[in-house]
Coordinates of C-alpha atoms in Angstrom, one line a residue:
Chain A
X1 CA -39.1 19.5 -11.5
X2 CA -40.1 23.1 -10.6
X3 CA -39.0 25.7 -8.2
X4 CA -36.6 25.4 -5.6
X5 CA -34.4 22.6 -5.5
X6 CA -34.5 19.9 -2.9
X7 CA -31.9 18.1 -3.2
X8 CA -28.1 19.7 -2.7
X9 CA -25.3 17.6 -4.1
X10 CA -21.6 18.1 -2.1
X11 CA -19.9 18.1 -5.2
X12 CA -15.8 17.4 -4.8
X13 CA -13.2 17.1 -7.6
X14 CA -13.2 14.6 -10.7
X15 CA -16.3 13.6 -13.2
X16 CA -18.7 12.4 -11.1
X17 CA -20.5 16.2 -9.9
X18 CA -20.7 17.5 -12.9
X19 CA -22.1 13.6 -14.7
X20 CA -24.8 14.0 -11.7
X21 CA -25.3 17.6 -12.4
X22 CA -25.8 16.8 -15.8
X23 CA -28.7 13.7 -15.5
X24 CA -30.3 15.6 -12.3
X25 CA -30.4 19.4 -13.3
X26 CA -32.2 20.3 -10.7
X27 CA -29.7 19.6 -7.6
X28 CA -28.4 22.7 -5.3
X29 CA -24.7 22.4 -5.9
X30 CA -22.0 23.1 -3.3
X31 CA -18.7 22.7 -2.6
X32 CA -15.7 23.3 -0.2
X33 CA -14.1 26.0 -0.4
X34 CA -11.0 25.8 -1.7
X35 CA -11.8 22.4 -4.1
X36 CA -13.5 23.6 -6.9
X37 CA -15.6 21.2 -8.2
X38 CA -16.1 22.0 -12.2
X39 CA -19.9 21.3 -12.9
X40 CA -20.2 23.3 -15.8
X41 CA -22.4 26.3 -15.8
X42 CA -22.9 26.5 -11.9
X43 CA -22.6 28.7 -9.3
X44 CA -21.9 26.1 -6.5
X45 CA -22.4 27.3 -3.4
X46 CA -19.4 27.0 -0.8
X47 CA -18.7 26.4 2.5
X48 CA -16.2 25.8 5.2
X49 CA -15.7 23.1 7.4
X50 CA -15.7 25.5 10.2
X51 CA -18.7 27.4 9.3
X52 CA -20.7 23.8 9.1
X53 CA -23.5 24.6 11.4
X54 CA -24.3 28.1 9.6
X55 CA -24.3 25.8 6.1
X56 CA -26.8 23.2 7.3
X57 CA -28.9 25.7 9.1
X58 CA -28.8 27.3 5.6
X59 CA -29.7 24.2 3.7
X60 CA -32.3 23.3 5.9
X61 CA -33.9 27.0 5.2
X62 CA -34.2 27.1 1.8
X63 CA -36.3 23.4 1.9
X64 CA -33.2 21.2 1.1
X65 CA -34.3 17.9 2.3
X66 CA -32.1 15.4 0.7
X67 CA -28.2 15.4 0.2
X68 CA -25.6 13.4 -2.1
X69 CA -22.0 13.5 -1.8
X70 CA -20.1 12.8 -4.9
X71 CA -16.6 13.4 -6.4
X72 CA -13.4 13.3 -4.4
X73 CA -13.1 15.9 -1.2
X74 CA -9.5 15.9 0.4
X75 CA -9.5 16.8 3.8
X76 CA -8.9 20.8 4.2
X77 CA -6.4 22.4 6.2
X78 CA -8.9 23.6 9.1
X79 CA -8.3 27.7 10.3
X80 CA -9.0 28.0 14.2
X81 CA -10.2 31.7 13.6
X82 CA -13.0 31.1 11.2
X83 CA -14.6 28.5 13.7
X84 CA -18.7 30.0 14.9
X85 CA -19.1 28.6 18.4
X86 CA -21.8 26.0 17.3
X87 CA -19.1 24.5 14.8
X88 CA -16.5 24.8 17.0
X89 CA -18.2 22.6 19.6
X90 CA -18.6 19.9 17.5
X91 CA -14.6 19.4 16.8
X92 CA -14.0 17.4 19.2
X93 CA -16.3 14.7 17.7
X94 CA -15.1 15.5 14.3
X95 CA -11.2 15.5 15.0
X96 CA -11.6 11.9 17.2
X97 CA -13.5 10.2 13.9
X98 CA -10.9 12.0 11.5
X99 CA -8.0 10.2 13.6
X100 CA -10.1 6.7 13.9
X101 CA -9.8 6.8 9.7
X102 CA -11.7 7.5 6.5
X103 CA -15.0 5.4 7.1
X104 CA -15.1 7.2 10.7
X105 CA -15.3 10.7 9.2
X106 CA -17.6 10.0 6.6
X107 CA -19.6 7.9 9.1
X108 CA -19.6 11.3 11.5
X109 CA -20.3 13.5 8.6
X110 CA -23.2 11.5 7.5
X111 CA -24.6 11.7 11.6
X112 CA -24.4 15.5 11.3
X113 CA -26.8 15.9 8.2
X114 CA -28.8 13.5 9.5
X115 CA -29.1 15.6 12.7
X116 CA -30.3 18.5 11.0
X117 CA -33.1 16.4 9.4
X118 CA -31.3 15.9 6.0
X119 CA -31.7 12.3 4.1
X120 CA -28.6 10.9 2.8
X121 CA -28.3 9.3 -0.1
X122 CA -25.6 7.2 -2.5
X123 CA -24.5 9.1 -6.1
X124 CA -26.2 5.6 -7.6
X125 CA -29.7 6.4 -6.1
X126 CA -30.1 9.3 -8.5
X127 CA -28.5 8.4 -11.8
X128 CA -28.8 4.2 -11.4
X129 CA -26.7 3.8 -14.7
X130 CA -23.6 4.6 -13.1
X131 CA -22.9 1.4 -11.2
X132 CA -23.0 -1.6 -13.7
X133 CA -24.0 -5.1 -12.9
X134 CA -21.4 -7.9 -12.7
X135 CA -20.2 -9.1 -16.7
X136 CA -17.1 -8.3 -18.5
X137 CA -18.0 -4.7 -20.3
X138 CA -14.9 -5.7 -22.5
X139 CA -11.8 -7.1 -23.4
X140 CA -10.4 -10.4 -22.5
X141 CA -10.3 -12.3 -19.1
X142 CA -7.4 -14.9 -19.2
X143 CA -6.7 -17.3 -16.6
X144 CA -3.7 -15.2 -15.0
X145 CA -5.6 -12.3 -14.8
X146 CA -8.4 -14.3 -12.7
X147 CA -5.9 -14.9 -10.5
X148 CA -4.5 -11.8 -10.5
X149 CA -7.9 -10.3 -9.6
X150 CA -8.4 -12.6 -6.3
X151 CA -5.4 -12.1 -4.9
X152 CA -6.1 -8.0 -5.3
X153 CA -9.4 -9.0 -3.7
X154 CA -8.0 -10.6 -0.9
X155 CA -5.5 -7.7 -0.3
X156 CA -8.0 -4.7 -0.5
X157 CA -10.2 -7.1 1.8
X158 CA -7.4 -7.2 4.7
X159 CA -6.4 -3.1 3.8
X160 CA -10.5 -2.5 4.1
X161 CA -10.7 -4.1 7.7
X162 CA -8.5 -1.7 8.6
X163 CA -9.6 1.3 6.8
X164 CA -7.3 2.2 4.3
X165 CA -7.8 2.5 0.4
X166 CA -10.0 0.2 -1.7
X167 CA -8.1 -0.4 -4.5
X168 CA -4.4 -2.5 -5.0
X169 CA -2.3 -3.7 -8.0
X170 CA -1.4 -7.2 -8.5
X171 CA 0.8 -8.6 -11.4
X172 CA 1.2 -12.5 -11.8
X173 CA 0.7 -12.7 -8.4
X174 CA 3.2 -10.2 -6.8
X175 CA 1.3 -6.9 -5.6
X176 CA 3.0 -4.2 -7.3
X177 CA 1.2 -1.2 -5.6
X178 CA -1.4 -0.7 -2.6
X179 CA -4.0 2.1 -2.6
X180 CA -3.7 4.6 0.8
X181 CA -4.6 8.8 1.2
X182 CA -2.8 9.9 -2.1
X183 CA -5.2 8.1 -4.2
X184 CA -6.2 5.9 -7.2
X185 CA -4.2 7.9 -9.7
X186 CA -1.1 8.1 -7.4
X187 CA -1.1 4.6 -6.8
X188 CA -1.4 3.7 -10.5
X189 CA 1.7 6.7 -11.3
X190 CA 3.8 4.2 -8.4
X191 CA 2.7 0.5 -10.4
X192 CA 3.9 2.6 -14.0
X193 CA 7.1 3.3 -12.3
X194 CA 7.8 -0.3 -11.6
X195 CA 6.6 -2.6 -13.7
X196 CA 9.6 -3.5 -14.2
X197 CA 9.2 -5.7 -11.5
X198 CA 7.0 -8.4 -13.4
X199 CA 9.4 -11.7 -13.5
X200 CA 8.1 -12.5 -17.2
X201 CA 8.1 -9.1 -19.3
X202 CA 5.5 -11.1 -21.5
X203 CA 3.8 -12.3 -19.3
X204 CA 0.4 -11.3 -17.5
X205 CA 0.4 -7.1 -17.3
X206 CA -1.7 -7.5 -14.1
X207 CA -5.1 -6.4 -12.5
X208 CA -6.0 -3.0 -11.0
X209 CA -8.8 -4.3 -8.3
X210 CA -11.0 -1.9 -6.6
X211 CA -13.6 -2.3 -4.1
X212 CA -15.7 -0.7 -1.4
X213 CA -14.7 -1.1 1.9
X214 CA -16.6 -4.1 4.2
X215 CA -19.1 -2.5 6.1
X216 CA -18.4 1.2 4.1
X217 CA -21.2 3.3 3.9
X218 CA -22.4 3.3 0.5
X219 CA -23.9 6.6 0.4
X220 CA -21.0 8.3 0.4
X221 CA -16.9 7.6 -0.9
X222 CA -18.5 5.2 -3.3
X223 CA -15.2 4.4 -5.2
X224 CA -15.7 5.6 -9.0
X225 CA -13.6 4.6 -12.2
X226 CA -13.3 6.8 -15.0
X227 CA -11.6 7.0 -18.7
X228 CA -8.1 8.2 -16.6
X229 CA -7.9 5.3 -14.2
X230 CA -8.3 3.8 -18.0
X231 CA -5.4 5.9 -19.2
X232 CA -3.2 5.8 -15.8
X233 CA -3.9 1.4 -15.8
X234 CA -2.6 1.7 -19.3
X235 CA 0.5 3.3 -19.1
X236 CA 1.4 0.9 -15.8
X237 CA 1.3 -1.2 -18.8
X238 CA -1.8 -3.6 -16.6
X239 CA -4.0 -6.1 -18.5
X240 CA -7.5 -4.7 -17.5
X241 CA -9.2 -3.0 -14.1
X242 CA -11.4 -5.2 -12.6
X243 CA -13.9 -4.0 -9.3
X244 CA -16.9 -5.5 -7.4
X245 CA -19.8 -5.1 -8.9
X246 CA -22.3 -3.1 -7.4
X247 CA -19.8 -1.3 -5.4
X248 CA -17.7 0.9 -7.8
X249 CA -19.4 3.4 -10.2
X250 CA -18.2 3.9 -13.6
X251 CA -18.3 7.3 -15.0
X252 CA -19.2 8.5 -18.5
X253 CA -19.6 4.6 -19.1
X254 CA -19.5 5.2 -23.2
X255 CA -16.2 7.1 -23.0
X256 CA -14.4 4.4 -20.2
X257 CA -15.5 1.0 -22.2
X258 CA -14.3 3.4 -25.3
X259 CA -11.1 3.8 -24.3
X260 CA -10.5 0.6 -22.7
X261 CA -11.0 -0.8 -26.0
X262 CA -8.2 1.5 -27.3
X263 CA -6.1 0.9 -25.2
X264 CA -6.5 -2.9 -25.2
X265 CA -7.6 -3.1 -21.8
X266 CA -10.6 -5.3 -20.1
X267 CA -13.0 -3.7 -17.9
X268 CA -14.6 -6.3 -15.7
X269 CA -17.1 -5.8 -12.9
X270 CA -17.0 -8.9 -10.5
X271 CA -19.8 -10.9 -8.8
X272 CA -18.9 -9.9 -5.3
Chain B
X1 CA 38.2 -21.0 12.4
X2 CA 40.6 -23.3 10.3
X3 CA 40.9 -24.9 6.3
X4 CA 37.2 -25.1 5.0
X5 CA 34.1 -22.6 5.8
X6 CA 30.8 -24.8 7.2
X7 CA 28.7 -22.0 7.0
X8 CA 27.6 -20.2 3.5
X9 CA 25.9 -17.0 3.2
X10 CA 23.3 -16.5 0.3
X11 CA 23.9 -12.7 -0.2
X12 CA 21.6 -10.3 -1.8
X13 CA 21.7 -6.9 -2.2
X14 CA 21.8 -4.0 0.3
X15 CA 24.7 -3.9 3.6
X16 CA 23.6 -6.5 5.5
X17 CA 25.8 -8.7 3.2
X18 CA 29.1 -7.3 3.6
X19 CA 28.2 -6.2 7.5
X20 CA 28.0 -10.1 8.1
X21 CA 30.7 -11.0 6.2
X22 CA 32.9 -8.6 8.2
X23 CA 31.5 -10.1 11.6
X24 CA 32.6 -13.7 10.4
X25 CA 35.4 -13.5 7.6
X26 CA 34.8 -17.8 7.4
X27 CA 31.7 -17.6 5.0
X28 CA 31.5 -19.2 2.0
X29 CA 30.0 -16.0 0.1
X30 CA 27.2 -17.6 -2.8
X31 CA 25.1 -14.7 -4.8
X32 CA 22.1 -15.1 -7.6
X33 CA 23.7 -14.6 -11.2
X34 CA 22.8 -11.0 -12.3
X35 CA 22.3 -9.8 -8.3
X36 CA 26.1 -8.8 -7.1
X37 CA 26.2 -8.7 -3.2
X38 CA 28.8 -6.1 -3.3
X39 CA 30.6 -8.1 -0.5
X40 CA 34.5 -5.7 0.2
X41 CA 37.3 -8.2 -1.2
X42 CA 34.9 -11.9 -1.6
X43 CA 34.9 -13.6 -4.9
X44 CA 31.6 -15.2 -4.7
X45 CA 30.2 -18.7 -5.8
X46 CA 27.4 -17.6 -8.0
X47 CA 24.6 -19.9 -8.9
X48 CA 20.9 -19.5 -10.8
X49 CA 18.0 -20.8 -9.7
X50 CA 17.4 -22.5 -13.0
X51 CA 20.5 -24.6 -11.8
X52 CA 19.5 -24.7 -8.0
X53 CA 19.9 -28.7 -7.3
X54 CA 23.8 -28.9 -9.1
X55 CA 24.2 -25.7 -6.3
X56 CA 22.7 -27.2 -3.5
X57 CA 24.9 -30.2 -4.4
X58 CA 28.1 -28.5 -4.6
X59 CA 27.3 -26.6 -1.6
X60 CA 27.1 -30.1 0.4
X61 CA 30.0 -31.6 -1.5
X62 CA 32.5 -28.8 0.1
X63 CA 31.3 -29.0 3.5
X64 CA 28.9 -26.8 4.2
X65 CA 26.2 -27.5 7.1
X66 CA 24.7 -24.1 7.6
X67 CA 23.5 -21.4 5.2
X68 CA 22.6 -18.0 6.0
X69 CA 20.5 -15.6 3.4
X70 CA 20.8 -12.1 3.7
X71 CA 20.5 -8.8 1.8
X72 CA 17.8 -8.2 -0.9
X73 CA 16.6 -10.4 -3.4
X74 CA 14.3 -9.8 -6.6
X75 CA 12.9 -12.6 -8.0
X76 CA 15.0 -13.3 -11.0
X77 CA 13.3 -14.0 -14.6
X78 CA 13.7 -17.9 -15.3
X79 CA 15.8 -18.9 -18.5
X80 CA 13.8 -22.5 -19.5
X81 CA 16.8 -23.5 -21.4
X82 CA 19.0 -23.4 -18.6
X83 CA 17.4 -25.6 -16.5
X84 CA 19.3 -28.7 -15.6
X85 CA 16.5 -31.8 -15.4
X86 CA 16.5 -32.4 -11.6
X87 CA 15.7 -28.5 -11.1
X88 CA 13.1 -28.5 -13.3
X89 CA 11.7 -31.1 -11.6
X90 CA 11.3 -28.5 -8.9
X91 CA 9.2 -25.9 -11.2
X92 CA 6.0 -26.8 -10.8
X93 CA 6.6 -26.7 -7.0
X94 CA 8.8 -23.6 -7.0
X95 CA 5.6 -22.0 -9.1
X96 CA 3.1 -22.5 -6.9
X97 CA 5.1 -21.0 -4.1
X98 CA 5.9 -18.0 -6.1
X99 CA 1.9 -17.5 -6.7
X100 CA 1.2 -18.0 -3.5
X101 CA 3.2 -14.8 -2.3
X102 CA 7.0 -13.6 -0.7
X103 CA 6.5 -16.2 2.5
X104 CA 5.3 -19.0 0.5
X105 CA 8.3 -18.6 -1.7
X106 CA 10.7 -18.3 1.3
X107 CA 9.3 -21.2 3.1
X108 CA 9.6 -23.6 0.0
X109 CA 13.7 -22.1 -0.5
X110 CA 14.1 -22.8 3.1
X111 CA 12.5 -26.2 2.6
X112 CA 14.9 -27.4 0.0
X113 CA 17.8 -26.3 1.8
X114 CA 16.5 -28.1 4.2
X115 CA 16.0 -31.1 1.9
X116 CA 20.0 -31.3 1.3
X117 CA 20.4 -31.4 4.8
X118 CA 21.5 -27.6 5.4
X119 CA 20.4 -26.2 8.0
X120 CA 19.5 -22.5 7.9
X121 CA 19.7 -20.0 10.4
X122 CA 18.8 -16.2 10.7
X123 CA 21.3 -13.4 10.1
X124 CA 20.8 -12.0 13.8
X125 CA 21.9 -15.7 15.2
X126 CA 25.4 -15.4 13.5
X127 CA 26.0 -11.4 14.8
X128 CA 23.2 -11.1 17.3
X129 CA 23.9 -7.1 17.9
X130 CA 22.3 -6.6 15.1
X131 CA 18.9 -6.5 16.4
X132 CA 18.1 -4.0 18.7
X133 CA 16.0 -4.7 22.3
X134 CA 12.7 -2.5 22.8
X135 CA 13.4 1.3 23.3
X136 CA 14.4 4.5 21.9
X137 CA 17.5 5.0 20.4
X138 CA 17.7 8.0 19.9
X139 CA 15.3 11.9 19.5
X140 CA 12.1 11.9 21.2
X141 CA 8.6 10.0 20.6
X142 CA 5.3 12.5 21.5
X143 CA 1.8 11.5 22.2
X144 CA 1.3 11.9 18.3
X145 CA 3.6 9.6 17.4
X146 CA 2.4 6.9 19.2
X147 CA -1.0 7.2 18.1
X148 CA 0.4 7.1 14.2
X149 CA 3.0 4.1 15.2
X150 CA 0.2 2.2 16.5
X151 CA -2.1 3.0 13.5
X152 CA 0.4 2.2 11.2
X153 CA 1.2 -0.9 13.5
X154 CA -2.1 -2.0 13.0
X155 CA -1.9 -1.6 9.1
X156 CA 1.2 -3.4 8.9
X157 CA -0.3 -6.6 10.5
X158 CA -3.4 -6.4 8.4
X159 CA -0.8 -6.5 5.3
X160 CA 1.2 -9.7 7.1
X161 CA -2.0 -11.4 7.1
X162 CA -2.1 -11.5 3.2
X163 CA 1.6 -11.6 2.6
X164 CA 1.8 -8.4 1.6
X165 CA 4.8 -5.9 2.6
X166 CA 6.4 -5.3 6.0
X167 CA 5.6 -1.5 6.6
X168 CA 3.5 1.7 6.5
X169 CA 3.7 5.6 6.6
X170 CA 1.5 7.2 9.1
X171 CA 1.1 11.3 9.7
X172 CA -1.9 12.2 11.6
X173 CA -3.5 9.3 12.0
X174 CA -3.3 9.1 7.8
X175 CA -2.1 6.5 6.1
X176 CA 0.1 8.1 3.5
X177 CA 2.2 4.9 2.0
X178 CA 2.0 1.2 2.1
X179 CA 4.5 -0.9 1.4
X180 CA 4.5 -3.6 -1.5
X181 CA 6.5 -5.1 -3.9
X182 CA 9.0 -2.3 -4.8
X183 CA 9.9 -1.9 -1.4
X184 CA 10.9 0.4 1.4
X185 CA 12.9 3.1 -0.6
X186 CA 10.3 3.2 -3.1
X187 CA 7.5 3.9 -0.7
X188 CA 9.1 6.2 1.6
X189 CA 10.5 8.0 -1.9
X190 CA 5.8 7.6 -2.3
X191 CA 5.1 9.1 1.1
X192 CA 7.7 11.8 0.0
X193 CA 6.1 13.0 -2.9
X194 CA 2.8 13.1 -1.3
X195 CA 3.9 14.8 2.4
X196 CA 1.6 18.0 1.5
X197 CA -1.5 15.7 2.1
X198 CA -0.9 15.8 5.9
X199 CA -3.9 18.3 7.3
X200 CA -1.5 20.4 9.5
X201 CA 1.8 21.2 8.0
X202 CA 3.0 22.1 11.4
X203 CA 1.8 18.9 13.0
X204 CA 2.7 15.7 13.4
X205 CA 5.3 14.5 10.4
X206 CA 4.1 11.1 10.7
X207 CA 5.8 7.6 11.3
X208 CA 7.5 5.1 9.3
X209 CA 6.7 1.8 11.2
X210 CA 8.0 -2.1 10.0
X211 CA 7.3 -5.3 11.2
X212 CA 7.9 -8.7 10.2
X213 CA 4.9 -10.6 9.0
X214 CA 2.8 -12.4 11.2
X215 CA 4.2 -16.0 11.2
X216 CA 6.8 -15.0 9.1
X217 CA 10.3 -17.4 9.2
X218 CA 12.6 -15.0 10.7
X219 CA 15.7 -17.0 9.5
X220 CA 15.4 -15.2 6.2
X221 CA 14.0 -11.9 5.4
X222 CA 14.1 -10.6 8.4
X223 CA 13.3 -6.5 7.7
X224 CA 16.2 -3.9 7.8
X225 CA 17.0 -0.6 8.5
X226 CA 19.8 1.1 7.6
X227 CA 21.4 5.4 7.3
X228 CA 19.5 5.2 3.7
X229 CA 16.2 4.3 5.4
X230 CA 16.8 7.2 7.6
X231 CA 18.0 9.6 5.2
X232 CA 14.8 8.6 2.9
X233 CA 12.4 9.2 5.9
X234 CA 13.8 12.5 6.4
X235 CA 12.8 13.5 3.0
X236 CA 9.5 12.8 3.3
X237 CA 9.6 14.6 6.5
X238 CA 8.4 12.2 9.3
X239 CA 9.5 12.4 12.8
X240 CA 10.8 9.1 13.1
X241 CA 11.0 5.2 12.4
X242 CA 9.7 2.8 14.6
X243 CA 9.7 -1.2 14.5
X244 CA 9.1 -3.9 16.0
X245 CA 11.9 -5.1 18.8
X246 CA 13.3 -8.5 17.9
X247 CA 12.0 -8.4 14.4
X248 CA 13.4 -5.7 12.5
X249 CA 17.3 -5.4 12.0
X250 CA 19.9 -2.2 12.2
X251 CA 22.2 -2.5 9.9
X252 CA 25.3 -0.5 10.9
X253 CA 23.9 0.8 14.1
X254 CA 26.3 3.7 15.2
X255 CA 25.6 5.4 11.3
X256 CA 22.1 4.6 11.5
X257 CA 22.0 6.3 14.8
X258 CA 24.0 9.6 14.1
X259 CA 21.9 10.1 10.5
X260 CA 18.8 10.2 12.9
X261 CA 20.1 12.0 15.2
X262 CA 21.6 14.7 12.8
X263 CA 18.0 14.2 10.4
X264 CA 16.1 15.2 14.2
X265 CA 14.2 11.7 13.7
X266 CA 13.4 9.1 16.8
X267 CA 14.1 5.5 16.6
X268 CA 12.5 3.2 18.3
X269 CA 12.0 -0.2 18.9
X270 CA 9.0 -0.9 19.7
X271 CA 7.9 -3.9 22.3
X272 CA 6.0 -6.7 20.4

């Protein structure tokens, strides 16, 4: 790699930007304004939402020709004054795909860079070891947590077809705790607060299940585990995390399976 | 009414319970050991489920022909040594159910009810105001709200169709809460904490909308509302509750209605 870079990763919060940063040191990093994204030792570059069109003009110019969208971006607050006329004409489109759900905006937002000549691609494309194939990376699999894991399956299936969350939390069969706009984390903080919940105390601790959306658009809003979901599926007392294989990345794989292993804990990536 | 009650009500938590029992004072009042209806003045009959056929027994022995369940139930943790042998014949079946999800376990409860000859009717068909016709009762529902009770409508019956919870939090076309196991409280108390991820503070609060499941036996576990629903969704600030007319019931309309109206929140029944 020499010279300009041409590829510009849209780098959010959590892990992933700065584990991509890190295999791929050659990537144009940017970021909303306003999320921070921690890569350590850049200088991301920011942008607004309302200032989009200036910002791929920009990329474009400086012989970006490829883009990947990691880490997690919350929607921002958007400020009618800082709008340029070119942006502002496309909020229509924007607000009408924000309303029709998550896979809608990232569907739209995808079709702009594409527009401005910009190939999109999926985290996995450029660092390949983050998404492992299907096998139990550790721990123990009983029979009740089998279960456990297809009936989360079947739950984030039905929550998927209607575009909302990827992930749920099911305990000997009762779901405990469904994924929606506050997150992963949040939804792990709720199952902690009631475990209680679980009939048998000694029994089965329950499956965190997490899964792409059907029909989601892989290059983008991958659904990512790290060694927190390990520490917040801990301390919601659950037996292991389980997610479909090929559809979930794992960051900082070493440090996850390590603390997994800690904690007591299976990680298990699931033949889809 | 005279000498014996015919009719037993099964009473779980929450005010449904006592609301009945004040609508017909002739009930046989029966609660779940360790689950204390809180009925004003009744003694109840109290049984376990590890002891269910010696109940169901008893129940017929005395006269009773009709059984009504209201209020909440939690699934209570089975004892194995104080099963009696012709209810632990029922295990194996009453298991299966329980795996199989909150329907499955009400169907097979209705079932043996059934089985002893009882027949068991819905809470609304013994004090029928207490399900409300389509329309608003009270505050006003904008354009916005609509879109978000229809949104959230829609989640809601993808739920139903994998037996899971009975409602959802919308704001902005945003799914900010699902219901599951823990409940309504418990997810508005969610959608509370997590009120600052709506896009425009100014906008649209959002909606809390419930629904019975899809195919759901309406003669128990038919959804409530109650003052504490309202008083819960005006902490997380939405603009109103919505539900589905004919499937949802209002307990204690008149202080339901004046806590909304004194919150600033709609209600509305919504036609199916």
């Amino acid at each position: 790699m020499t010279g300009t870079p041409d590829t510009a990763l849209i780098a959010g919060t959590g892990l992933l930007p700065a584990l991509l940063a890190k295999a791929r040191p050659d990537l144009l990093i940017c970021e909303l304004e306003g999320f921070p994204s921690a890569v350590p030792g850049a200088t991301p570059e920011r942008f607004r939402v309302e200032r989009l069109v200036p910002f791929l003009d920009g990329l474009v110019a400086r012989g970006i020709e490829t883009v990947v969208f990691a880490g997690a971006m919350q929607r921002p607050k958007l400020e009618p004054e800082f709008f340029d006329p070119q942006t502002a004409s496309l909020v229509p489109r924007l607000l009408g795909a924000m309303q029709a759900g998550d896979d809608e905006t990232l569907r739209a937002v995808i079709e702009l860079f594409e527009e401005w000549g910009l190939r999109v691609v999926g985290a996995h494309e450029i660092a390949s070891d983050l998404v492992p194939e299907a096998g139990i990376l550790c721990g123990d699999v009983t029979e009740a947590d089998r279960r456990d894991q297809a009936r989360a399956a079947e739950i984030v299936a039905a929550l998927g077809s209607v575009d909302v969350g990827q992930g749920a939390v099911v305990a000997q069969g009762l779901c405990l705790a469904v994924e929606s706009l506050p997150g992963t984390d949040a939804m792990l903080a709720f199952a902690a607060d009631h475990q209680g919940l679980r009939p048998d105390p000694k029994g089965a601790g329950g499956v965190f299940y997490k899964a792409p959306k059907p029909g989601q658009d892989r290059r983008i809003d991958l659904p990512a585990i790290g060694p927190q979901t390990v520490a917040n599926a801990a301390k919601a007392g659950l037996s292991g995390i389980a997610w479909e294989a090929g559809g979930v990345m794992l960051l900082d794989r070493e440090a996850t399976v390590a603390a997994a292993q800690e904690a007591g804990l299976f990680l298990w990536a699931c033949a889809p």
